[in-house]
Amino acid sequence: DGGITQSPKYLFRKEGQNVTLSCEQNLNHDAMYWYRQDPGQGLRLIYYSQIVNDFQKGDIAEGYSVSREKKESFPLTVTSAQKNPTAFYLCASSARDRGFLAGGEQFFGPGTRLTVL
Amino acid sequence: AQTVTQSQPEMSVQEAETVTLSCTYDTSENNYYLFWYKQPPSRQMILVIRQEAYKQQNATENRFSVNFQKAAKSFSLKISDSQLGDTAMYFCAFDGRNNNDMRFGAGTRLTVKP
């Protein structure tokens, strides 16, 4: 079945540690996204990537880093520079082509809950 | 930059009744897409319905329909015959040609009461 997987489902981090959240898709989508969701709030964009080896900062990129070495994978690293990393993280992908509105629908993974101890 | 506003943080409805969730957006574009996503307690984001701005006809998916008012930049979601499984957060989202990402509203928490 085609879809997006995120791992782990729950992640605990000690202060000062970097952690990496995994996101994999087999939908053959070009675009991938990382969002952060805090309690009772909407989704805020951290990073997005429209194509392999290219990615752009979103609204709240500080303290995060990403890579896009393969079309299927878009891992997110939460660095020690992120002051308040406890949140729910959602990865998404879409078939959107750069410069062309290809329906726009984003497909989401099940999310990762990150807690800083 | 485009913004999406959902002015109802929480709503409730009795089972089998109808409820309407509001959404407004701000854009200077003429061609774009609008979406309603549902996030149940499992937190999995699920697409409910999609509207293409160039289409006059309002989108409908079973018990879900929208009232798309392009001039007013309004995009409300109507849920008919509400069911307990409709209890969730609902997010309105905008995707425009000039965007590189989708813009989400803050969400409306809907509770369906038995």
Coordinates of N, CA and C in Angstrom, one line a residue:
Chain A
D1 N 0.8 -1.2 0.0 CA 0.0 0.0 0.0 C 0.9 1.2 0.0
G2 N 0.5 2.3 -0.8 CA 1.2 3.5 -0.8 C 0.9 4.3 0.4
G3 N 1.9 5.1 0.9 CA 1.6 5.9 2.0 C 2.9 6.6 2.6
I4 N 2.7 7.2 3.7 CA 3.8 7.8 4.4 C 4.0 7.2 5.8
T5 N 5.2 6.9 6.1 CA 5.5 6.3 7.4 C 6.5 7.3 8.2
Q6 N 6.2 7.4 9.5 CA 7.1 8.2 10.3 C 7.5 7.3 11.5
S7 N 8.7 7.4 11.9 CA 9.2 6.7 13.0 C 10.2 7.5 13.8
P8 N 10.3 7.3 15.1 CA 9.4 6.5 15.9 C 8.0 7.2 16.2
K9 N 7.1 6.5 16.8 CA 5.8 7.1 17.1 C 6.0 8.1 18.3
Y10 N 6.8 7.6 19.3 CA 7.1 8.4 20.5 C 8.7 8.5 20.6
L11 N 9.1 9.7 21.0 CA 10.6 9.9 21.1 C 10.8 10.7 22.3
F12 N 11.8 10.3 23.1 CA 12.2 11.1 24.3 C 13.6 11.5 24.1
R13 N 13.9 12.8 24.4 CA 15.2 13.3 24.3 C 15.6 14.1 25.5
K14 N 16.9 13.9 25.8 CA 17.4 14.6 26.9 C 17.9 16.0 26.4
E15 N 17.9 17.0 27.3 CA 18.3 18.3 26.9 C 19.8 18.2 26.4
G16 N 20.0 19.0 25.3 CA 21.4 19.0 24.8 C 21.6 18.0 23.7
Q17 N 20.7 17.1 23.5 CA 20.8 16.0 22.5 C 20.2 16.4 21.2
N18 N 20.8 15.9 20.1 CA 20.1 16.0 18.8 C 19.4 14.7 18.6
V19 N 18.2 14.8 17.9 CA 17.5 13.6 17.6 C 17.0 13.7 16.2
T20 N 16.8 12.6 15.5 CA 16.4 12.6 14.1 C 15.1 11.8 14.0
L21 N 14.1 12.5 13.3 CA 12.8 11.9 13.1 C 12.8 11.4 11.6
S22 N 12.3 10.2 11.4 CA 12.3 9.6 10.1 C 11.0 9.9 9.4
C23 N 11.0 10.1 8.1 CA 9.8 10.2 7.2 C 10.1 9.6 5.9
E24 N 9.3 8.6 5.5 CA 9.5 7.9 4.3 C 8.2 7.8 3.5
Q25 N 8.2 8.0 2.2 CA 7.0 7.9 1.4 C 7.2 7.1 0.2
N26 N 6.2 6.3 -0.2 CA 6.3 5.5 -1.5 C 5.3 5.9 -2.4
L27 N 4.9 7.2 -2.4 CA 3.8 7.7 -3.3 C 4.4 8.3 -4.5
N28 N 5.7 8.3 -4.7 CA 6.4 8.9 -5.8 C 6.2 10.4 -5.8
H29 N 6.0 11.0 -4.7 CA 5.8 12.5 -4.6 C 7.1 13.2 -4.7
D30 N 7.1 14.4 -5.4 CA 8.3 15.2 -5.4 C 8.4 16.0 -4.1
A31 N 7.3 16.6 -3.6 CA 7.4 17.5 -2.5 C 7.1 16.8 -1.2
M32 N 7.9 17.3 -0.2 CA 7.8 16.7 1.2 C 7.9 17.9 2.2
Y33 N 7.2 17.7 3.3 CA 7.1 18.8 4.3 C 7.2 18.3 5.7
W34 N 7.7 19.2 6.6 CA 7.6 18.9 8.0 C 6.9 20.0 8.7
Y35 N 5.9 19.6 9.6 CA 5.2 20.5 10.4 C 5.3 20.2 11.8
R36 N 5.2 21.3 12.6 CA 5.1 21.1 14.1 C 3.7 21.5 14.5
Q37 N 3.2 20.7 15.5 CA 1.9 21.0 16.0 C 2.0 21.0 17.5
D38 N 1.6 22.2 18.1 CA 1.6 22.3 19.6 C 0.1 22.2 20.0
P39 N -0.1 21.8 21.3 CA -1.4 21.6 21.8 C -2.4 22.7 21.5
G40 N -3.5 22.3 20.9 CA -4.6 23.3 20.6 C -4.3 24.2 19.5
Q41 N -3.2 24.0 18.7 CA -2.8 24.9 17.7 C -2.8 24.2 16.3
G42 N -2.7 25.0 15.3 CA -2.6 24.5 14.0 C -1.2 24.0 13.6
L43 N -1.0 23.8 12.3 CA 0.3 23.3 11.9 C 1.2 24.4 11.4
R44 N 2.4 24.4 11.9 CA 3.4 25.4 11.5 C 4.5 24.7 10.7
L45 N 4.8 25.3 9.6 CA 5.8 24.7 8.6 C 7.2 24.9 9.1
I46 N 8.0 23.8 9.2 CA 9.4 23.9 9.6 C 10.3 23.9 8.4
Y47 N 10.2 22.9 7.5 CA 11.0 22.9 6.3 C 10.1 22.2 5.2
Y48 N 10.5 22.5 4.0 CA 9.9 21.8 2.9 C 10.9 21.5 1.8
S49 N 10.6 20.5 0.9 CA 11.5 20.2 -0.1 C 10.7 19.9 -1.4
Q50 N 11.0 20.6 -2.5 CA 10.2 20.4 -3.7 C 10.9 19.3 -4.6
I51 N 12.2 19.0 -4.3 CA 12.9 18.1 -5.2 C 14.1 17.6 -4.4
V52 N 14.7 16.5 -4.9 CA 15.8 15.9 -4.2 C 17.0 16.9 -4.2
N53 N 17.7 16.9 -3.1 CA 18.9 17.8 -2.9 C 18.5 19.3 -2.8
D54 N 17.3 19.6 -2.6 CA 16.9 21.0 -2.4 C 15.8 21.1 -1.3
F55 N 16.0 22.0 -0.4 CA 14.9 22.2 0.6 C 15.0 23.7 1.0
Q56 N 13.8 24.1 1.6 CA 13.7 25.5 2.0 C 13.2 25.6 3.4
K57 N 13.5 26.7 4.1 CA 13.1 27.0 5.4 C 11.6 27.4 5.4
G58 N 10.9 26.9 6.4 CA 9.5 27.4 6.6 C 9.5 28.5 7.6
D59 N 8.4 28.6 8.3 CA 8.2 29.7 9.3 C 9.0 29.5 10.6
I60 N 9.3 28.3 11.0 CA 9.9 28.1 12.3 C 11.1 27.1 12.1
A61 N 12.1 27.4 11.2 CA 13.2 26.5 10.9 C 14.3 26.5 12.0
E62 N 14.3 27.6 12.8 CA 15.4 27.7 13.7 C 15.5 26.5 14.7
G63 N 16.7 25.9 14.8 CA 16.9 24.7 15.7 C 16.6 23.4 15.0
Y64 N 16.2 23.4 13.7 CA 16.0 22.2 13.0 C 16.9 22.1 11.8
S65 N 17.1 20.9 11.3 CA 17.8 20.7 10.0 C 17.2 19.5 9.3
V66 N 17.3 19.5 8.0 CA 16.8 18.4 7.2 C 17.8 18.1 6.1
S67 N 17.5 16.9 5.4 CA 18.2 16.5 4.2 C 17.3 15.9 3.3
R68 N 17.6 15.9 2.0 CA 16.7 15.2 1.0 C 17.7 14.6 0.0
E69 N 18.2 13.5 0.4 CA 19.2 12.8 -0.5 C 18.5 11.8 -1.4
K70 N 17.3 11.4 -1.0 CA 16.5 10.5 -1.8 C 15.1 11.0 -1.9
K71 N 14.4 10.7 -3.0 CA 13.1 11.2 -3.2 C 12.1 10.7 -2.1
E72 N 12.4 9.5 -1.7 CA 11.5 8.8 -0.7 C 11.6 9.3 0.7
S73 N 12.7 10.0 1.0 CA 13.1 10.2 2.4 C 13.3 11.7 2.7
F74 N 12.9 12.1 3.9 CA 13.0 13.5 4.3 C 13.2 13.6 5.8
P75 N 14.3 13.2 6.3 CA 14.5 13.2 7.8 C 14.6 14.6 8.4
L76 N 14.1 14.7 9.6 CA 14.2 16.0 10.3 C 15.0 15.8 11.6
T77 N 16.0 16.6 11.7 CA 16.9 16.6 13.0 C 16.5 17.8 13.8
V78 N 16.1 17.4 15.1 CA 15.9 18.5 16.1 C 17.2 18.7 16.8
T79 N 17.8 19.8 16.7 CA 19.1 20.0 17.3 C 18.9 20.6 18.7
S80 N 20.0 20.6 19.5 CA 20.0 21.2 20.8 C 19.7 22.7 20.8
A81 N 19.8 23.3 19.7 CA 19.5 24.7 19.6 C 18.0 25.0 19.6
Q82 N 17.2 24.0 19.4 CA 15.8 24.2 19.5 C 15.4 24.3 21.0
K83 N 14.9 25.5 21.4 CA 14.7 25.7 22.8 C 13.5 25.0 23.4
N84 N 12.5 24.8 22.6 CA 11.3 24.1 23.1 C 10.8 23.1 22.2
P85 N 11.5 22.0 22.1 CA 11.2 21.0 21.0 C 10.0 20.1 21.3
T86 N 9.5 20.0 22.5 CA 8.4 19.1 22.9 C 7.2 19.5 22.0
A87 N 6.8 18.6 21.2 CA 5.6 18.9 20.3 C 5.3 17.6 19.5
F88 N 4.3 17.7 18.7 CA 3.9 16.6 17.8 C 4.4 17.0 16.4
Y89 N 5.1 16.1 15.7 CA 5.7 16.5 14.4 C 5.0 15.6 13.3
L90 N 4.6 16.3 12.3 CA 3.9 15.7 11.2 C 4.7 15.9 9.9
C91 N 4.9 14.8 9.1 CA 5.5 14.8 7.8 C 4.4 14.7 6.8
A92 N 4.6 15.3 5.7 CA 3.6 15.2 4.6 C 4.3 15.2 3.2
S93 N 3.6 14.8 2.2 CA 4.1 14.8 0.9 C 3.0 15.2 -0.1
S94 N 3.3 15.7 -1.2 CA 2.3 16.0 -2.3 C 3.0 15.8 -3.6
A95 N 2.1 15.7 -4.6 CA 2.5 15.5 -6.0 C 2.8 16.8 -6.7
R96 N 2.8 17.9 -5.9 CA 3.0 19.2 -6.5 C 4.3 19.4 -7.2
D97 N 4.1 19.9 -8.4 CA 5.3 20.2 -9.2 C 5.6 21.7 -9.0
R98 N 6.9 22.0 -9.0 CA 7.3 23.4 -8.8 C 6.7 24.3 -9.9
G99 N 6.0 25.3 -9.6 CA 5.5 26.2 -10.6 C 4.2 25.8 -11.2
F100 N 3.7 24.6 -10.8 CA 2.4 24.1 -11.4 C 1.5 23.6 -10.3
L101 N 0.3 24.1 -10.3 CA -0.6 23.7 -9.2 C -1.2 22.3 -9.5
A102 N -0.6 21.3 -9.0 CA -1.0 19.9 -9.3 C -2.0 19.4 -8.3
G103 N -3.0 20.1 -7.9 CA -4.0 19.6 -7.0 C -3.7 19.9 -5.6
G104 N -2.5 20.0 -5.2 CA -2.1 20.5 -3.9 C -2.3 19.7 -2.7
E105 N -3.1 18.6 -2.8 CA -3.4 17.8 -1.6 C -2.2 17.2 -1.0
Q106 N -2.1 17.4 0.3 CA -1.0 16.8 1.0 C -1.4 15.5 1.7
F107 N -0.6 14.5 1.7 CA -0.8 13.3 2.4 C 0.1 13.3 3.6
F108 N -0.5 12.9 4.8 CA 0.2 13.0 6.0 C 0.6 11.6 6.6
G109 N 1.7 11.6 7.3 CA 2.1 10.5 8.1 C 1.4 10.5 9.4
P110 N 1.6 9.4 10.2 CA 0.9 9.3 11.5 C 1.5 10.2 12.6
G111 N 2.7 10.8 12.4 CA 3.2 11.7 13.3 C 4.2 11.1 14.3
T112 N 5.0 12.0 14.9 CA 5.9 11.6 16.0 C 5.8 12.5 17.1
R113 N 5.6 12.0 18.3 CA 5.4 12.8 19.5 C 6.8 12.9 20.2
L114 N 7.4 14.1 20.2 CA 8.7 14.3 20.8 C 8.6 14.9 22.2
T115 N 9.2 14.3 23.2 CA 9.2 14.9 24.5 C 10.6 15.1 25.0
V116 N 10.9 16.2 25.5 CA 12.2 16.5 26.1 C 12.2 16.3 27.6
L117 N 13.0 15.5 28.1 CA 13.0 15.1 29.5 C 13.9 16.1 30.3
Chain B
A1 N 1.6 37.5 2.3 CA 1.5 36.1 2.5 C 0.0 35.8 2.8
Q2 N -0.3 34.6 2.3 CA -1.7 34.2 2.6 C -1.9 33.8 4.0
T3 N -3.1 34.1 4.5 CA -3.5 33.7 5.9 C -4.8 33.0 5.8
V4 N -5.0 32.1 6.8 CA -6.2 31.4 6.9 C -6.8 31.6 8.3
T5 N -8.0 31.9 8.5 CA -8.6 32.2 9.8 C -9.8 31.3 10.0
Q6 N -9.7 30.6 11.2 CA -10.9 29.9 11.7 C -11.3 30.5 13.0
S7 N -12.4 31.1 13.0 CA -12.8 32.0 14.1 C -13.5 31.2 15.2
Q8 N -13.7 29.9 15.1 CA -14.4 29.1 16.0 C -13.5 28.1 16.6
P9 N -12.9 28.4 17.8 CA -11.9 27.4 18.4 C -12.6 26.1 18.7
E10 N -13.8 26.2 19.2 CA -14.6 25.0 19.6 C -16.0 25.0 19.2
M11 N -16.6 23.9 18.8 CA -18.0 23.8 18.5 C -18.5 22.4 19.0
S12 N -19.8 22.4 19.2 CA -20.4 21.1 19.5 C -21.7 21.0 18.8
V13 N -22.1 19.7 18.6 CA -23.4 19.5 17.9 C -24.0 18.2 18.4
Q14 N -25.3 18.1 18.3 CA -25.9 16.8 18.7 C -25.8 15.9 17.5
E15 N -25.7 14.6 17.9 CA -25.7 13.6 16.9 C -26.9 13.7 16.0
A16 N -26.7 13.5 14.7 CA -27.7 13.6 13.6 C -28.1 15.0 13.2
E17 N -27.6 16.0 13.9 CA -27.8 17.4 13.5 C -26.8 17.9 12.5
T18 N -27.0 19.1 12.0 CA -26.1 19.7 11.1 C -25.2 20.8 11.7
V19 N -24.0 20.9 11.3 CA -23.1 21.9 11.9 C -22.3 22.5 10.8
T20 N -22.0 23.8 10.9 CA -21.2 24.5 9.9 C -20.0 25.1 10.6
L21 N -18.8 24.8 10.0 CA -17.5 25.4 10.5 C -17.1 26.5 9.5
S22 N -16.6 27.6 10.0 CA -16.3 28.7 9.2 C -14.8 28.8 8.9
C23 N -14.5 29.4 7.8 CA -13.1 29.6 7.4 C -13.0 30.8 6.5
T24 N -12.1 31.7 6.7 CA -11.9 32.8 5.8 C -10.4 32.8 5.4
Y25 N -10.0 33.4 4.3 CA -8.6 33.4 3.9 C -8.4 34.7 3.2
D26 N -7.1 35.0 3.1 CA -6.7 36.2 2.4 C -5.7 35.9 1.3
T27 N -6.0 36.3 0.1 CA -5.1 36.1 -1.0 C -5.3 37.1 -2.1
S28 N -4.3 37.3 -2.9 CA -4.5 38.1 -4.1 C -4.5 37.3 -5.4
E29 N -4.4 36.0 -5.2 CA -4.4 35.1 -6.3 C -5.8 34.8 -6.8
N30 N -5.9 34.3 -8.0 CA -7.2 34.0 -8.6 C -7.4 32.4 -8.7
N31 N -6.3 31.7 -8.9 CA -6.3 30.3 -9.0 C -5.7 29.7 -7.7
Y32 N -6.4 28.8 -7.0 CA -5.9 28.2 -5.8 C -6.8 27.0 -5.4
Y33 N -6.4 26.3 -4.4 CA -7.2 25.2 -3.9 C -7.4 25.5 -2.4
L34 N -8.6 25.0 -2.0 CA -8.9 25.1 -0.5 C -9.2 23.7 -0.1
F35 N -8.9 23.4 1.2 CA -9.1 22.1 1.7 C -9.7 22.1 3.2
W36 N -10.4 21.1 3.5 CA -10.7 20.8 4.9 C -10.1 19.5 5.3
Y37 N -9.3 19.5 6.4 CA -8.7 18.3 6.9 C -9.3 18.0 8.2
K38 N -9.4 16.7 8.6 CA -9.9 16.3 9.9 C -8.7 15.6 10.6
Q39 N -8.6 15.9 11.9 CA -7.6 15.3 12.7 C -8.4 14.7 14.0
P40 N -8.7 13.4 13.9 CA -9.4 12.7 15.0 C -8.4 12.5 16.2
P41 N -8.8 12.0 17.3 CA -7.9 11.7 18.4 C -6.7 10.9 18.1
S42 N -6.7 10.1 17.1 CA -5.5 9.4 16.7 C -4.4 10.3 16.1
R43 N -4.8 11.5 15.8 CA -4.0 12.6 15.3 C -3.5 12.4 13.8
Q44 N -4.1 11.4 13.1 CA -3.8 11.2 11.7 C -4.6 12.3 10.9
M45 N -4.0 13.0 10.1 CA -4.6 14.0 9.3 C -5.3 13.4 8.1
I46 N -6.6 13.7 7.9 CA -7.3 13.0 6.9 C -8.0 14.1 6.0
L47 N -7.9 14.0 4.7 CA -8.5 15.0 3.8 C -10.0 14.7 3.8
V48 N -10.8 15.8 4.1 CA -12.2 15.7 4.1 C -12.8 16.1 2.7
I49 N -12.4 17.2 2.2 CA -12.9 17.8 1.0 C -12.0 18.8 0.4
R50 N -12.1 19.0 -0.9 CA -11.2 19.9 -1.6 C -12.1 20.7 -2.6
Q51 N -11.7 22.0 -2.7 CA -12.4 22.9 -3.6 C -11.4 23.6 -4.5
E52 N -11.7 23.6 -5.8 CA -10.8 24.3 -6.7 C -11.4 25.7 -7.0
A53 N -10.6 26.7 -6.9 CA -11.2 28.1 -6.9 C -11.8 28.5 -8.2
Y54 N -11.4 27.8 -9.3 CA -12.0 28.2 -10.6 C -13.3 27.5 -10.9
K55 N -13.7 26.6 -10.0 CA -15.0 25.9 -10.1 C -16.0 26.7 -9.3
Q56 N -17.1 27.0 -10.0 CA -18.3 27.6 -9.3 C -19.0 26.7 -8.4
Q57 N -19.1 25.5 -8.8 CA -19.9 24.5 -8.0 C -19.2 24.2 -6.7
N58 N -20.0 24.2 -5.6 CA -19.5 23.8 -4.3 C -19.2 22.3 -4.3
A59 N -18.1 21.9 -3.7 CA -17.7 20.5 -3.6 C -18.6 19.8 -2.5
T60 N -18.8 18.5 -2.8 CA -19.6 17.7 -1.9 C -19.0 16.3 -1.8
E61 N -18.9 15.8 -0.6 CA -18.4 14.4 -0.4 C -19.4 13.8 0.7
N62 N -20.4 13.1 0.2 CA -21.3 12.4 1.1 C -21.9 13.4 2.1
R63 N -21.7 13.3 3.4 CA -22.3 14.2 4.3 C -21.6 15.5 4.5
F64 N -20.5 15.7 3.8 CA -19.7 16.9 3.9 C -19.9 17.8 2.6
S65 N -20.1 19.0 2.8 CA -20.2 20.0 1.7 C -19.6 21.3 2.1
V66 N -19.3 22.1 1.1 CA -18.7 23.4 1.4 C -19.6 24.5 0.8
N67 N -19.4 25.7 1.4 CA -20.0 26.9 0.8 C -18.9 27.8 0.5
F68 N -18.5 27.8 -0.8 CA -17.3 28.6 -1.2 C -17.8 29.9 -1.8
Q69 N -17.4 31.0 -1.2 CA -17.8 32.3 -1.6 C -16.5 33.0 -2.0
K70 N -16.1 33.0 -3.3 CA -14.8 33.4 -3.7 C -14.6 34.9 -3.5
A71 N -15.6 35.7 -3.8 CA -15.5 37.2 -3.6 C -15.3 37.5 -2.1
A72 N -16.0 36.8 -1.3 CA -15.9 37.1 0.2 C -14.7 36.3 0.8
K73 N -14.0 35.5 0.0 CA -12.9 34.7 0.5 C -13.3 33.9 1.8
S74 N -14.4 33.2 1.6 CA -15.0 32.4 2.6 C -15.2 30.9 2.2
F75 N -14.9 30.0 3.1 CA -14.9 28.6 2.7 C -15.4 27.8 3.9
S76 N -16.7 27.7 4.1 CA -17.2 27.0 5.3 C -17.5 25.5 4.9
L77 N -17.5 24.7 6.0 CA -17.7 23.3 5.9 C -19.0 22.9 6.6
K78 N -19.9 22.3 5.9 CA -21.1 21.8 6.5 C -21.1 20.3 6.6
I79 N -21.4 19.9 7.9 CA -21.5 18.4 8.1 C -22.9 18.1 8.5
S80 N -23.5 17.3 7.6 CA -24.9 16.9 7.8 C -25.0 15.6 8.5
D81 N -26.1 15.4 9.3 CA -26.3 14.1 10.0 C -25.0 13.7 10.8
S82 N -24.6 14.6 11.6 CA -23.4 14.4 12.4 C -23.3 13.1 13.1
Q83 N -22.2 12.5 13.1 CA -22.0 11.2 13.7 C -20.9 11.3 14.8
L84 N -20.9 10.4 15.7 CA -19.9 10.5 16.8 C -18.5 10.4 16.3
G85 N -18.3 9.7 15.2 CA -17.0 9.6 14.6 C -16.5 10.9 13.9
D86 N -17.4 11.9 13.8 CA -17.0 13.2 13.3 C -16.2 14.0 14.3
T87 N -16.3 13.6 15.6 CA -15.6 14.3 16.6 C -14.1 14.4 16.3
A88 N -13.5 15.6 16.2 CA -12.2 15.8 15.7 C -11.8 17.3 15.7
M89 N -10.6 17.5 15.4 CA -10.1 18.9 15.0 C -10.3 19.0 13.5
Y90 N -10.8 20.1 13.1 CA -10.9 20.4 11.7 C -10.1 21.6 11.3
F91 N -9.3 21.4 10.2 CA -8.4 22.4 9.8 C -8.8 22.8 8.4
C92 N -8.9 24.1 8.2 CA -9.0 24.7 6.8 C -7.6 25.0 6.3
A93 N -7.4 24.8 5.0 CA -6.1 25.0 4.4 C -6.2 25.6 3.0
F94 N -5.2 26.4 2.7 CA -5.1 27.1 1.4 C -3.8 26.7 0.7
D95 N -3.9 26.5 -0.6 CA -2.8 26.2 -1.4 C -2.9 27.0 -2.7
G96 N -2.0 27.9 -2.9 CA -2.0 28.8 -4.1 C -0.9 28.5 -5.1
R97 N -1.1 29.0 -6.3 CA -0.1 28.8 -7.3 C 1.3 29.4 -6.9
N98 N 1.2 30.5 -6.2 CA 2.5 31.2 -5.9 C 3.1 30.7 -4.6
N99 N 2.4 29.7 -4.0 CA 2.9 29.2 -2.7 C 3.9 28.1 -3.0
N100 N 4.8 27.9 -2.0 CA 5.6 26.6 -2.0 C 5.1 25.7 -0.9
D101 N 4.0 26.1 -0.2 CA 3.6 25.3 0.9 C 2.1 25.6 1.1
M102 N 1.5 24.8 1.9 CA 0.0 24.9 2.2 C -0.1 25.7 3.5
R103 N -1.1 26.6 3.6 CA -1.3 27.4 4.8 C -2.5 26.9 5.5
F104 N -2.4 26.6 6.8 CA -3.4 26.1 7.7 C -4.0 27.1 8.6
G105 N -5.3 27.0 8.9 CA -5.9 27.7 10.0 C -5.5 27.1 11.3
A106 N -5.9 27.7 12.4 CA -5.6 27.2 13.7 C -6.5 26.0 14.2
G107 N -7.6 25.8 13.4 CA -8.4 24.6 13.7 C -9.6 24.9 14.5
T108 N -10.6 24.1 14.4 CA -11.9 24.1 15.2 C -12.1 22.7 15.8
R109 N -12.2 22.7 17.1 CA -12.4 21.4 17.7 C -13.9 21.1 17.8
L110 N -14.3 20.1 17.1 CA -15.7 19.7 17.0 C -16.0 18.5 17.9
T111 N -17.0 18.7 18.7 CA -17.5 17.5 19.5 C -18.9 17.2 19.1
V112 N -19.1 15.9 18.8 CA -20.5 15.5 18.5 C -21.0 14.7 19.7
K113 N -22.1 15.2 20.2 CA -22.7 14.7 21.5 C -23.8 13.7 21.2
P114 N -23.8 12.6 21.9 CA -24.9 11.6 21.7 C -26.2 12.0 22.2

